[in-house]
Amino acid sequence: MHHHSGTNPRRRTRVISCQLCRERKLRCNRQFPCTNCTARGVACQAPPARGREAPGTPPAEPQVSNDQLLRRLESLEALLAARTRQAELVSSEPTSSEDPGQRQLPSNVQNWLSDALLLERLCMGPKAGDFAHSNPIVVRTCPVRLISRPWSFVFQNEAFSSPAVHPEPIRCVWLPERQETKRLVDKYISDISFIHHVIHGPSVRRLVDQVYDTINQGNPAPMGPIALFLAIFANATCLWTAQDLSRNLFCGVSEARSQASLWQKAGIDVLDHIQQNPHVSLESTQALIILCYSVINLEGVSVKYRALFSRAITMARELGLHCIDSPRQVLGNRAGFTTLEAEVGRRIWWYLCTTDWILAGLSGTLGGAYTIHPSQMAVHKPQNVDDEDCVDGEEIVGRAMDQPTSMSYFLERIRFAEIFRASLERAQFAALSPDTISFQLVQELETQISRFWDDAPGFLCFNPDLSIMNMNASKITIQGYILNLFVHGQRCRVHLPYLARGQAGLAYATSRAACVESARLIIRMEMRLEEEEHDFASTRLRMSIVLHHIFLAFLVLLLDICLDTNGPRQISKSPEAAVAWRILQDAKAQSQQASTLVEPLGRVMRKHDVLHNAEELENWALADLGAHGSASALAPSLELNPPTSWGSVRESSRMPQGGDHTGTSQEISTSDWPNFLGGLYLPFI
């Protein structure tokens, strides 16, 4: 009896649940403070003793418990702040509505949930019966100069069981021979890829050998890489130059360029074929983007271009590229990208984003609307790194932005497109009628463009006193040329509605000065390119981005001439306008788009009695411009500070051409300047 009574107190010394857990019937871990009380931010109290206090119960130490509670709260706050910063870097991941309990689901329950959500996704997706079983495409090779059609039809050399069964013709796509394909790929990677760098050069070169090995073994060729090669061929042949004849593929430049539309059509046909079945791949998405560039160089921003671009966005979403960096795994998307594939996926997605936002800012019925919203994606920006420094299986470490790489222009294009998209939110549907954009928004955009150049790396900004083409870094300087061309062209577009209004009052004079200034800078870059006779200069007019921005610059200078009431309206009043007109005339021999652009310009000039000596302009050589002074002396009123780059030139307090443009034109007034542009469609990109 005595022994039994002696053991009772010892049994009562066991730790029991705290007061809160006992009242709410929660499972307590019986450590003070317990996890339930800590999570709720309340003091953890032991239950009231029954009768006398058990001798084994430790005395309460409220001060120690409070200190522990404070430390736990501080650690939770730090963790929450870190999670918040991470969410801001990727996308708008929900932070408050998520149930913390979902992260602690048992593995078997999580698997059940994943399967259920995957099945729900599948029930809304395409069914196997929705796809027609199309005839296969065979791939064969022959010398590139013998390829004259996008495809042909062949018969399979198979033995049929019955002589009554006749073999059906099968579509055949012809590829150049292996070494010829390598030369075309090298041309694309060396001279073109940086404009839309959505590939990894070393991987594409390895892919050539893999595909040709498959073909030589008699196995079916993978259609995604085939479409990618065809897209690369279309761009390489379109921009073939006399210097490329050393690659020993074509006898002349015209022979190479004549194949551009052939390869483009073949690439589109292959993509149409493989998308009859549920096919998505990185290579097919890259092919769509690169074909878009081929189409825009041959046709402009056409319906075909927009259709291909929309298909590229759709395929990228099917691949899950829009959430490739989501901290939560999206159930049902195609995961399993390697480190290198994920980086290429970021390049693809961000190129689609920026192009989508830029297209939305163009004039026309489709302006003002974009399809990719930043809050609906979770994708880090690509790293500033050369392809040779990207090795699969290793961490990709980007360089500082002030170090030039093959991604420099690409990343600056992203920065500028983000400014573009923000302005679209403010302007709403102003792209449908550019003259309705508010002057306040124009001033804000001018400030943002100025800040853009402040943050841009110096090697992308041209110094007018230095040679544009440093042969040791020609690729980087071409990136700078394209960036300056693009940004100054968009600056012209922003200020164009207020160019004519600048003659009516000083309020808009700065806008007019900025518009004319950027137009002159564009033409001066073209003059410098031609003076230095770089390889790039011989083919640049076949690039849509170059041709359209020269056209825009000439349009601005032409309108500025028409607004001047001092003397007759002559193109020769502006040396830059004369050079621009001569360049556009020369471009007609290289690009069908140039003829499409120059013809309506001629009609507008005749309508408004703009005089020009055609013979004089056709023979206007850059050597003759030397009589007017250096490039920087063509417009004395627009002085450039020698240490600064063209990209850093911003506001000018003096009006172009001496600032004497305050008179009112009798035919082109502030109110009817849109009539001056009547009939002109400006598909700028």
XYZ file of C-alpha atoms in Angstrom:
685
model
C 0.000 0.000 0.000
C 2.787 2.259 0.881
C 4.593 1.351 -2.322
C 1.522 2.129 -4.397
C 1.002 5.514 -2.803
C 4.654 6.314 -3.299
C 4.493 5.800 -7.041
C 1.429 7.992 -7.691
C 3.280 11.312 -7.529
C 5.907 9.957 -9.901
C 3.221 9.147 -12.479
C 1.770 12.630 -12.203
C 5.114 14.248 -13.079
C 4.723 13.395 -16.800
C 4.283 16.486 -18.957
C 0.778 16.922 -20.272
C -0.740 19.160 -22.953
C -0.785 22.894 -22.438
C -3.909 24.853 -21.590
C -4.626 26.019 -25.179
C -4.229 22.560 -26.703
C -6.470 20.989 -24.041
C -9.205 23.603 -24.583
C -9.151 23.378 -28.403
C -8.369 19.658 -28.510
C -5.170 20.143 -30.483
C -2.284 17.728 -30.588
C 0.385 19.260 -28.370
C 4.061 18.350 -28.670
C 4.274 18.903 -24.882
C 7.231 21.230 -25.102
C 6.871 24.687 -23.592
C 6.237 26.784 -25.569
C 4.546 24.271 -27.884
C 4.368 24.675 -31.666
C 0.630 25.449 -31.670
C 1.010 28.366 -29.278
C 4.090 29.622 -31.119
C 2.293 29.592 -34.456
C -0.634 31.534 -32.971
C 1.543 34.030 -31.139
C 0.078 33.321 -27.689
C 1.732 32.460 -24.414
C 1.986 28.739 -23.760
C 0.581 27.960 -20.266
C 0.572 24.735 -18.358
C -2.859 23.403 -17.339
C -4.080 24.213 -13.809
C -2.943 21.693 -11.223
C -5.499 19.333 -9.708
C -5.135 19.359 -5.969
C -1.613 19.925 -4.885
C 1.035 20.627 -7.509
C 3.011 17.631 -8.552
C 6.503 17.807 -7.144
C 7.999 16.852 -10.501
C 6.411 19.780 -12.382
C 9.073 22.331 -13.321
C 8.503 25.847 -12.056
C 7.118 28.340 -14.559
C 9.694 30.611 -16.172
C 7.637 33.218 -18.057
C 10.644 35.402 -18.925
C 12.487 32.579 -20.680
C 9.369 31.560 -22.590
C 8.814 35.109 -23.775
C 12.383 35.358 -25.035
C 12.007 32.130 -26.939
C 8.744 33.334 -28.382
C 10.297 36.590 -29.547
C 13.188 34.763 -31.187
C 10.789 32.464 -33.018
C 8.687 35.401 -34.188
C 11.771 37.200 -35.459
C 12.871 34.137 -37.414
C 9.391 33.782 -38.898
C 9.383 37.444 -39.943
C 12.788 37.046 -41.599
C 11.595 33.947 -43.436
C 8.453 35.743 -44.600
C 10.483 38.706 -45.874
C 12.787 36.383 -47.814
C 9.824 34.591 -49.357
C 8.287 37.938 -50.339
C 11.466 39.098 -52.065
C 11.676 35.809 -53.963
C 8.089 36.151 -55.134
C 8.735 39.660 -56.451
C 11.592 38.374 -58.591
C 9.547 35.782 -60.450
C 5.901 36.732 -60.701
C 2.769 37.413 -58.772
C 2.649 34.152 -56.830
C -0.165 34.135 -54.270
C 1.146 34.740 -50.761
C -1.841 35.261 -48.548
C -4.435 32.882 -49.918
C -2.234 29.789 -49.859
C -2.979 27.304 -47.107
C 0.217 26.405 -45.234
C -1.153 22.963 -44.575
C -0.891 22.050 -48.233
C 2.884 22.062 -48.000
C 2.826 19.377 -45.337
C 0.667 16.848 -47.157
C 1.904 13.257 -46.933
C 3.653 12.052 -50.048
C 0.929 9.580 -50.977
C -1.758 12.271 -50.666
C 0.338 14.648 -52.765
C 0.660 11.980 -55.461
C -3.109 11.430 -55.477
C -3.682 15.173 -55.813
C -1.143 15.449 -58.625
C -2.786 12.623 -60.550
C -6.237 14.134 -60.066
C -5.145 17.559 -61.309
C -3.313 16.000 -64.244
C -6.414 14.044 -65.259
C -8.486 17.220 -64.956
C -6.040 18.961 -67.297
C -6.146 16.079 -69.749
C -9.926 16.080 -69.927
C -9.821 19.692 -71.141
C -7.012 19.040 -73.611
C -7.047 17.521 -77.094
C -8.130 13.930 -77.542
C -6.275 11.355 -79.571
C -9.094 11.182 -82.100
C -8.885 14.909 -82.770
C -5.697 14.504 -84.781
C -5.605 13.306 -88.339
C -2.923 10.762 -89.132
C -1.090 12.554 -91.925
C 1.326 10.925 -94.294
C 4.939 11.019 -93.134
C 7.580 13.321 -94.529
C 10.880 11.882 -95.633
C 14.108 13.860 -95.567
C 16.867 13.481 -98.110
C 20.012 15.409 -98.942
C 21.599 16.763 -102.100
C 23.888 19.675 -103.056
C 22.296 22.981 -102.101
C 22.514 24.458 -105.604
C 20.334 21.649 -106.972
C 17.447 22.438 -104.621
C 14.924 24.502 -106.558
C 11.618 23.622 -104.876
C 10.513 23.522 -101.229
C 9.622 19.836 -101.561
C 9.068 17.021 -103.986
C 7.302 13.664 -103.962
C 9.034 10.305 -103.853
C 7.974 6.667 -103.647
C 9.130 4.517 -100.791
C 11.333 1.621 -101.950
C 9.418 -1.093 -100.186
C 8.287 -4.531 -101.345
C 4.535 -4.804 -101.375
C 2.825 -8.085 -100.748
C 0.476 -7.703 -103.686
C 1.251 -6.323 -107.145
C -2.176 -4.716 -107.135
C -1.090 -2.388 -104.332
C 0.525 0.736 -105.731
C 2.895 2.766 -103.565
C 1.641 6.226 -102.664
C 3.830 9.269 -103.224
C 5.290 10.716 -100.048
C 6.346 14.317 -99.561
C 10.096 14.734 -99.438
C 12.015 17.667 -97.972
C 15.487 18.153 -99.375
C 18.314 19.368 -97.153
C 21.768 20.493 -98.243
C 24.613 18.126 -97.620
C 26.105 18.000 -94.139
C 29.032 20.354 -94.707
C 26.824 22.815 -96.586
C 24.360 22.848 -93.705
C 27.196 23.570 -91.289
C 28.253 26.583 -93.374
C 24.707 27.947 -93.500
C 24.328 27.466 -89.747
C 27.657 29.201 -89.179
C 26.499 32.166 -91.305
C 23.322 32.471 -89.234
C 25.053 32.193 -85.858
C 27.839 34.603 -86.807
C 25.860 37.379 -88.505
C 22.151 37.125 -87.678
C 21.405 35.287 -84.448
C 22.198 38.164 -82.062
C 19.102 40.071 -83.226
C 16.832 37.338 -81.855
C 19.196 35.137 -79.869
C 16.815 32.302 -79.026
C 19.272 29.479 -79.691
C 22.436 28.105 -78.130
C 24.995 28.097 -80.931
C 27.141 25.111 -79.863
C 24.021 22.998 -79.308
C 22.702 23.775 -82.801
C 26.058 22.852 -84.321
C 25.984 19.510 -82.482
C 22.386 19.028 -83.575
C 23.477 19.125 -87.223
C 25.638 16.039 -86.792
C 22.972 14.250 -84.765
C 20.284 14.793 -87.409
C 22.503 13.844 -90.344
C 23.665 10.712 -88.524
C 20.012 9.757 -88.085
C 19.283 10.350 -91.772
C 22.322 8.353 -92.899
C 21.249 5.432 -90.707
C 17.909 5.321 -92.501
C 15.889 6.334 -89.435
C 13.059 8.910 -89.497
C 14.454 12.394 -89.049
C 13.131 14.455 -86.095
C 10.862 17.101 -87.564
C 11.479 19.776 -84.906
C 15.195 20.122 -85.732
C 14.406 19.873 -89.462
C 12.046 22.864 -89.163
C 14.749 24.744 -87.233
C 17.321 24.115 -89.965
C 14.931 25.276 -92.685
C 14.242 28.499 -90.766
C 17.974 29.093 -90.377
C 18.507 28.503 -94.116
C 15.786 31.054 -94.955
C 17.500 33.777 -92.921
C 21.050 32.919 -93.967
C 20.269 33.002 -97.699
C 18.121 36.141 -97.407
C 21.043 38.079 -95.889
C 23.804 36.527 -98.012
C 26.563 38.976 -98.968
C 29.450 39.075 -101.406
C 31.808 38.265 -98.536
C 29.873 35.034 -97.936
C 30.845 33.745 -101.377
C 34.049 32.528 -99.721
C 31.919 29.833 -98.082
C 31.741 28.180 -101.529
C 28.023 27.462 -101.504
C 26.656 29.717 -104.264
C 28.078 31.270 -107.413
C 26.571 34.657 -106.650
C 24.620 36.639 -104.095
C 21.465 36.632 -106.211
C 21.515 32.838 -106.421
C 21.655 32.563 -102.635
C 18.932 35.143 -102.053
C 16.642 33.469 -104.570
C 16.459 30.470 -102.233
C 15.244 32.473 -99.218
C 11.536 32.205 -100.008
C 12.015 28.521 -100.898
C 13.408 27.662 -97.464
C 10.798 29.820 -95.758
C 7.951 27.979 -97.457
C 9.508 24.595 -96.713
C 9.877 25.484 -93.025
C 6.264 26.635 -92.717
C 5.048 23.480 -94.481
C 7.002 21.225 -92.116
C 5.598 23.066 -89.090
C 2.074 22.782 -90.505
C 2.625 19.061 -90.966
C 3.979 18.257 -87.517
C 1.338 20.363 -85.764
C -1.375 18.145 -87.181
C -0.231 15.854 -84.387
C 0.369 16.880 -80.757
C 3.968 17.968 -81.329
C 5.674 20.659 -79.276
C 9.391 21.146 -78.793
C 11.967 23.826 -78.161
C 13.290 23.390 -81.704
C 9.847 23.925 -83.252
C 9.320 27.062 -81.164
C 12.723 28.368 -82.214
C 11.844 27.589 -85.839
C 8.639 29.637 -85.591
C 10.498 32.643 -84.157
C 13.285 32.509 -86.732
C 10.763 32.078 -89.552
C 8.976 35.177 -88.242
C 12.177 37.119 -88.788
C 12.458 35.752 -92.318
C 8.852 36.698 -93.090
C 9.170 40.226 -91.730
C 12.311 40.820 -93.802
C 10.565 39.650 -96.974
C 7.012 40.896 -96.368
C 6.910 43.228 -93.363
C 4.460 42.864 -90.483
C 2.013 40.854 -92.551
C -0.852 38.575 -91.586
C 1.476 35.618 -92.117
C 3.947 37.126 -89.669
C 1.328 37.663 -86.982
C -0.046 34.137 -87.455
C 3.398 32.556 -87.072
C 4.140 34.714 -84.050
C 0.871 33.701 -82.365
C 1.712 30.052 -82.982
C 5.098 30.564 -81.350
C 3.468 31.987 -78.208
C 1.006 29.097 -78.084
C 3.720 26.465 -78.422
C 5.861 28.178 -75.782
C 2.949 28.057 -73.354
C 2.358 24.387 -74.154
C 5.975 23.768 -73.210
C 5.442 25.607 -69.920
C 8.022 28.276 -70.713
C 5.801 30.944 -69.156
C 6.249 29.337 -65.715
C 9.677 27.796 -66.076
C 10.928 29.525 -62.896
C 7.795 29.221 -60.799
C 8.663 28.326 -57.172
C 5.707 25.959 -57.221
C 5.731 23.117 -59.712
C 2.822 23.570 -62.072
C 1.095 20.236 -62.254
C 0.678 18.895 -65.734
C 3.273 21.021 -67.518
C 6.223 19.534 -69.343
C 9.008 19.600 -66.810
C 12.425 18.032 -67.020
C 14.385 20.797 -68.746
C 18.110 20.641 -68.273
C 19.952 23.707 -67.022
C 20.898 24.675 -70.566
C 17.432 23.996 -71.985
C 15.873 26.126 -69.244
C 18.164 29.045 -70.121
C 17.277 28.708 -73.805
C 13.615 28.587 -72.769
C 14.024 31.910 -70.960
C 15.513 33.441 -74.090
C 12.591 32.174 -76.145
C 9.935 33.424 -73.740
C 11.446 36.865 -73.205
C 11.888 37.386 -76.941
C 8.204 36.565 -77.395
C 7.286 38.939 -74.540
C 9.229 41.896 -75.851
C 8.086 41.417 -79.437
C 4.474 41.093 -78.297
C 4.689 44.378 -76.400
C 6.468 46.167 -79.257
C 3.913 44.949 -81.795
C 1.148 46.289 -79.565
C 2.605 49.774 -79.890
C 2.474 49.826 -83.679
C -0.003 51.823 -85.688
C -2.930 49.927 -87.137
C -6.065 48.108 -86.116
C -4.104 45.557 -84.074
C -2.209 48.176 -82.103
C -2.657 48.639 -78.375
C -3.339 44.975 -77.555
C -0.807 42.454 -76.277
C -1.314 38.850 -75.205
C 1.450 38.246 -72.627
C 0.923 39.878 -69.239
C 3.781 40.028 -66.705
C 1.527 38.896 -63.846
C 0.762 35.674 -65.715
C 4.319 34.417 -66.046
C 7.165 33.320 -63.802
C 10.331 33.516 -65.863
C 13.693 34.945 -64.874
C 15.412 37.127 -67.434
C 18.179 35.405 -69.400
C 21.739 35.677 -68.189
C 24.238 38.042 -69.765
C 26.528 35.291 -70.996
C 28.088 34.075 -74.231
C 26.989 30.729 -75.592
C 30.472 29.283 -75.167
C 30.210 29.868 -71.400
C 26.960 27.885 -71.117
C 27.682 24.224 -70.407
C 24.879 21.779 -69.794
C 24.856 20.379 -66.276
C 26.772 23.331 -64.836
C 25.427 26.454 -63.187
C 25.132 29.345 -65.637
C 26.657 32.461 -64.082
C 25.935 35.704 -65.899
C 28.372 38.551 -66.304
C 27.870 42.139 -65.259
C 25.788 44.178 -67.684
C 28.761 46.402 -68.530
C 30.564 43.415 -70.047
C 29.711 42.786 -73.721
C 28.295 39.403 -74.726
C 26.148 38.020 -77.517
C 23.141 38.733 -75.256
C 23.832 42.440 -74.696
C 21.395 43.793 -77.297
C 18.821 41.157 -76.350
C 18.774 42.253 -72.700
C 18.649 45.969 -73.519
C 15.755 45.255 -75.859
C 13.928 43.717 -72.901
C 14.509 46.849 -70.825
C 13.181 49.118 -73.538
C 10.182 46.878 -74.247
C 9.209 47.095 -70.578
C 9.089 50.887 -70.953
C 7.002 50.364 -74.062
C 4.525 48.099 -72.281
C 4.110 50.493 -69.353
C 3.310 53.304 -71.778
C 0.648 51.146 -73.428
C -1.076 50.801 -70.074
C -1.190 54.589 -69.825
C -2.068 55.324 -73.447
C -4.760 52.641 -73.731
C -5.781 52.590 -77.407
C -3.655 55.529 -78.555
C -1.859 53.199 -80.993
C -5.033 53.126 -83.067
C -4.722 56.891 -83.550
C -1.239 58.141 -82.584
C -2.284 61.804 -82.644
C -4.506 61.212 -79.591
C -1.618 60.444 -77.222
C -1.338 63.064 -74.490
C 1.629 65.411 -74.446
C 2.171 64.624 -70.768
C 2.693 60.958 -71.640
C 5.066 61.974 -74.435
C 7.133 63.961 -71.940
C 7.161 61.038 -69.507
C 8.344 58.694 -72.244
C 11.091 61.138 -73.193
C 12.281 61.106 -69.589
C 12.217 57.311 -69.486
C 14.147 57.061 -72.751
C 16.747 59.418 -71.289
C 17.046 57.188 -68.214
C 17.292 54.159 -70.469
C 20.428 55.573 -72.074
C 21.824 56.514 -68.668
C 21.650 52.856 -67.621
C 22.732 51.368 -70.964
C 26.288 49.983 -71.165
C 28.702 52.354 -72.833
C 29.802 49.922 -75.530
C 26.284 49.987 -77.015
C 26.375 53.771 -77.434
C 28.214 55.131 -80.452
C 30.748 57.897 -80.161
C 30.434 60.077 -83.292
C 34.162 60.855 -83.249
C 35.181 57.191 -83.337
C 34.886 54.559 -85.998
C 31.610 52.673 -85.791
C 33.127 49.399 -86.867
C 36.010 48.308 -84.703
C 36.908 45.106 -86.488
C 37.939 43.473 -83.215
C 34.435 43.904 -81.843
C 32.265 44.281 -84.933
C 29.479 42.058 -83.577
C 29.141 44.179 -80.458
C 29.141 47.433 -82.413
C 26.471 46.080 -84.761
C 24.405 45.325 -81.670
C 24.886 48.947 -80.633
C 23.895 50.135 -84.103
C 20.668 48.100 -84.027
C 19.850 49.288 -80.494
C 20.415 52.961 -81.366
C 18.422 52.570 -84.556
C 15.528 50.975 -82.709
C 15.410 53.340 -79.722
C 15.791 56.525 -81.780
C 13.174 55.231 -84.204
C 10.709 54.705 -81.386
C 11.603 58.151 -80.046
C 10.612 59.566 -83.445
C 7.309 57.715 -83.270
C 6.605 59.039 -79.778
C 7.163 62.678 -80.769
C 5.788 62.505 -84.314
C 2.227 63.601 -83.361
C 3.650 66.827 -81.872
C 6.166 67.546 -84.621
C 3.748 69.736 -86.575
C 2.365 71.311 -83.414
C 5.863 72.475 -82.512
C 5.657 75.196 -85.164
C 2.556 76.718 -83.592
C 3.942 77.404 -80.142
C 6.918 76.984 -77.852
C 5.064 74.498 -75.657
C 5.732 71.693 -78.143
C 9.064 72.968 -79.476
C 11.076 70.503 -77.394
C 9.046 67.629 -78.793
C 9.698 68.761 -82.343
C 13.409 69.181 -81.632
C 13.659 65.695 -80.118
C 11.863 64.110 -83.061
C 14.066 65.761 -85.683
C 17.194 65.126 -83.631
C 16.629 61.369 -83.514
C 15.797 61.271 -87.225
C 19.088 62.981 -88.046
C 21.030 60.635 -85.801
C 19.555 57.627 -87.602
C 20.683 58.939 -90.986
C 24.127 59.874 -89.674
C 24.622 56.309 -88.498
C 23.758 55.124 -91.999
C 26.241 57.567 -93.499
C 29.000 56.349 -91.201
C 28.241 52.720 -92.049
C 28.569 53.416 -95.756
C 31.755 55.417 -95.279
C 33.462 52.522 -93.532
C 32.217 49.934 -96.046
C 31.599 47.226 -93.478
C 30.181 43.870 -94.594
C 27.036 44.562 -92.605
C 26.325 47.713 -94.623
C 25.904 45.750 -97.848
C 22.976 43.710 -96.556
C 21.399 45.894 -93.870
C 18.715 47.277 -96.213
C 17.252 43.775 -96.526
C 16.530 43.863 -92.788
C 13.083 45.158 -91.940
C 14.167 46.893 -88.739
C 16.758 48.944 -90.660
C 14.649 49.775 -93.696
C 11.584 50.844 -91.741
C 13.507 53.092 -89.374
C 15.297 54.821 -92.253
C 11.867 55.331 -93.785
C 10.573 56.780 -90.509
C 13.572 59.103 -90.185
C 13.051 60.397 -93.729
C 9.347 60.884 -93.018
C 10.177 63.066 -90.008
C 12.717 65.111 -91.956
C 10.309 65.475 -94.875
C 7.556 66.795 -92.631
C 10.026 69.182 -91.013
C 10.957 70.516 -94.468
C 7.303 71.018 -95.353
C 6.740 72.977 -92.163
C 9.501 75.415 -93.099
C 8.021 78.430 -94.919
C 11.384 79.930 -95.836
C 11.738 79.289 -99.539
C 10.588 76.340 -101.645
C 10.166 72.898 -100.187
C 13.250 71.027 -101.330
C 14.800 67.862 -99.951
C 18.230 69.389 -100.499
C 17.493 71.853 -97.662
C 18.323 68.974 -95.313
C 21.477 66.974 -96.195
C 20.257 64.112 -93.996
C 16.926 64.016 -95.834
C 18.750 63.901 -99.161
C 20.884 60.980 -97.990
C 17.835 59.165 -96.633
C 15.984 59.555 -99.944
C 18.998 58.229 -101.836
C 19.278 55.233 -99.484
C 15.595 54.403 -99.951
C 15.999 54.613 -103.718
C 19.000 52.273 -103.583
C 17.097 49.867 -101.351
C 14.525 49.211 -104.068
C 17.080 47.051 -105.865
C 17.474 44.862 -102.765
C 14.039 44.708 -101.190
C 10.495 44.615 -102.466
C 9.456 46.335 -99.243
C 11.502 49.384 -100.221
C 9.451 49.813 -103.388
C 6.280 49.449 -101.336
C 7.435 52.217 -98.992
C 8.956 54.640 -101.507
C 5.981 54.698 -103.879
C 3.494 56.249 -101.400
C 6.222 58.626 -100.252
C 6.522 59.909 -103.809
C 2.773 60.476 -103.992
C 2.794 62.454 -100.747
C 5.723 64.557 -101.942
C 3.965 65.397 -105.204
C 0.777 66.184 -103.325
C 2.530 68.756 -101.144
C 4.835 70.151 -103.862
C 8.068 68.877 -102.358
C 10.772 69.442 -104.968
C 13.741 67.212 -105.554
C 16.216 66.687 -108.359
C 16.065 62.955 -108.968
C 19.293 62.873 -110.958
C 21.128 64.878 -108.323
C 19.886 62.663 -105.497
C 20.729 59.425 -107.278
C 24.320 60.589 -107.787
C 24.688 62.091 -104.331
C 27.752 60.279 -103.007
C 29.058 60.450 -99.499
C 32.196 62.083 -100.852
C 30.063 64.996 -102.027
C 28.704 65.384 -98.518
C 32.233 66.122 -97.405
C 31.879 69.506 -99.081
C 29.254 70.336 -96.491
C 31.582 69.380 -93.669
C 31.865 66.358 -91.441
C 28.924 64.267 -90.385
C 28.625 66.201 -87.174
C 28.669 69.498 -89.095
C 25.708 68.704 -91.316
C 23.403 70.372 -88.840
C 25.343 73.073 -86.990
C 22.437 73.711 -84.657
C 22.649 70.165 -83.318
C 26.085 70.039 -81.760
C 27.289 66.785 -80.299
C 29.603 66.766 -77.345
C 32.597 64.685 -78.526
C 32.999 62.606 -75.334
C 29.355 61.596 -75.356
C 27.831 58.864 -77.434
C 24.950 59.174 -79.816
C 22.817 57.241 -77.417
C 23.326 59.830 -74.694
C 22.231 62.770 -76.851
C 18.869 63.894 -75.516
C 17.182 67.208 -75.242
C 18.268 70.152 -77.343
C 17.202 73.648 -76.427
C 17.756 74.864 -80.000
C 15.526 74.057 -82.905
C 16.926 72.000 -85.795
C 18.193 73.889 -88.852
C 18.880 77.019 -86.859
C 15.546 76.917 -85.054
C 13.864 79.162 -87.593
C 10.728 77.093 -88.090
C 8.166 79.102 -86.240
C 6.197 80.221 -89.268
C 2.908 78.665 -90.198
C 2.712 76.649 -93.392
C -0.137 77.534 -95.667
C -0.779 73.929 -96.704
C 0.270 71.852 -93.708
C -1.047 73.245 -90.483
C -1.008 71.939 -86.959
C -4.506 70.564 -87.257
C -4.155 68.686 -90.537
C -0.768 67.023 -90.153
C -2.368 63.525 -90.216
C -3.491 64.323 -93.783
C 0.162 64.607 -94.702
C 0.553 60.961 -93.730
C -2.632 59.871 -95.438
C -2.288 56.533 -97.191
C 0.926 55.580 -95.411
C 0.951 52.392 -93.380
C 3.921 52.262 -91.046
C 4.621 48.678 -89.939
C 7.595 49.469 -87.719
C 9.302 46.929 -85.521
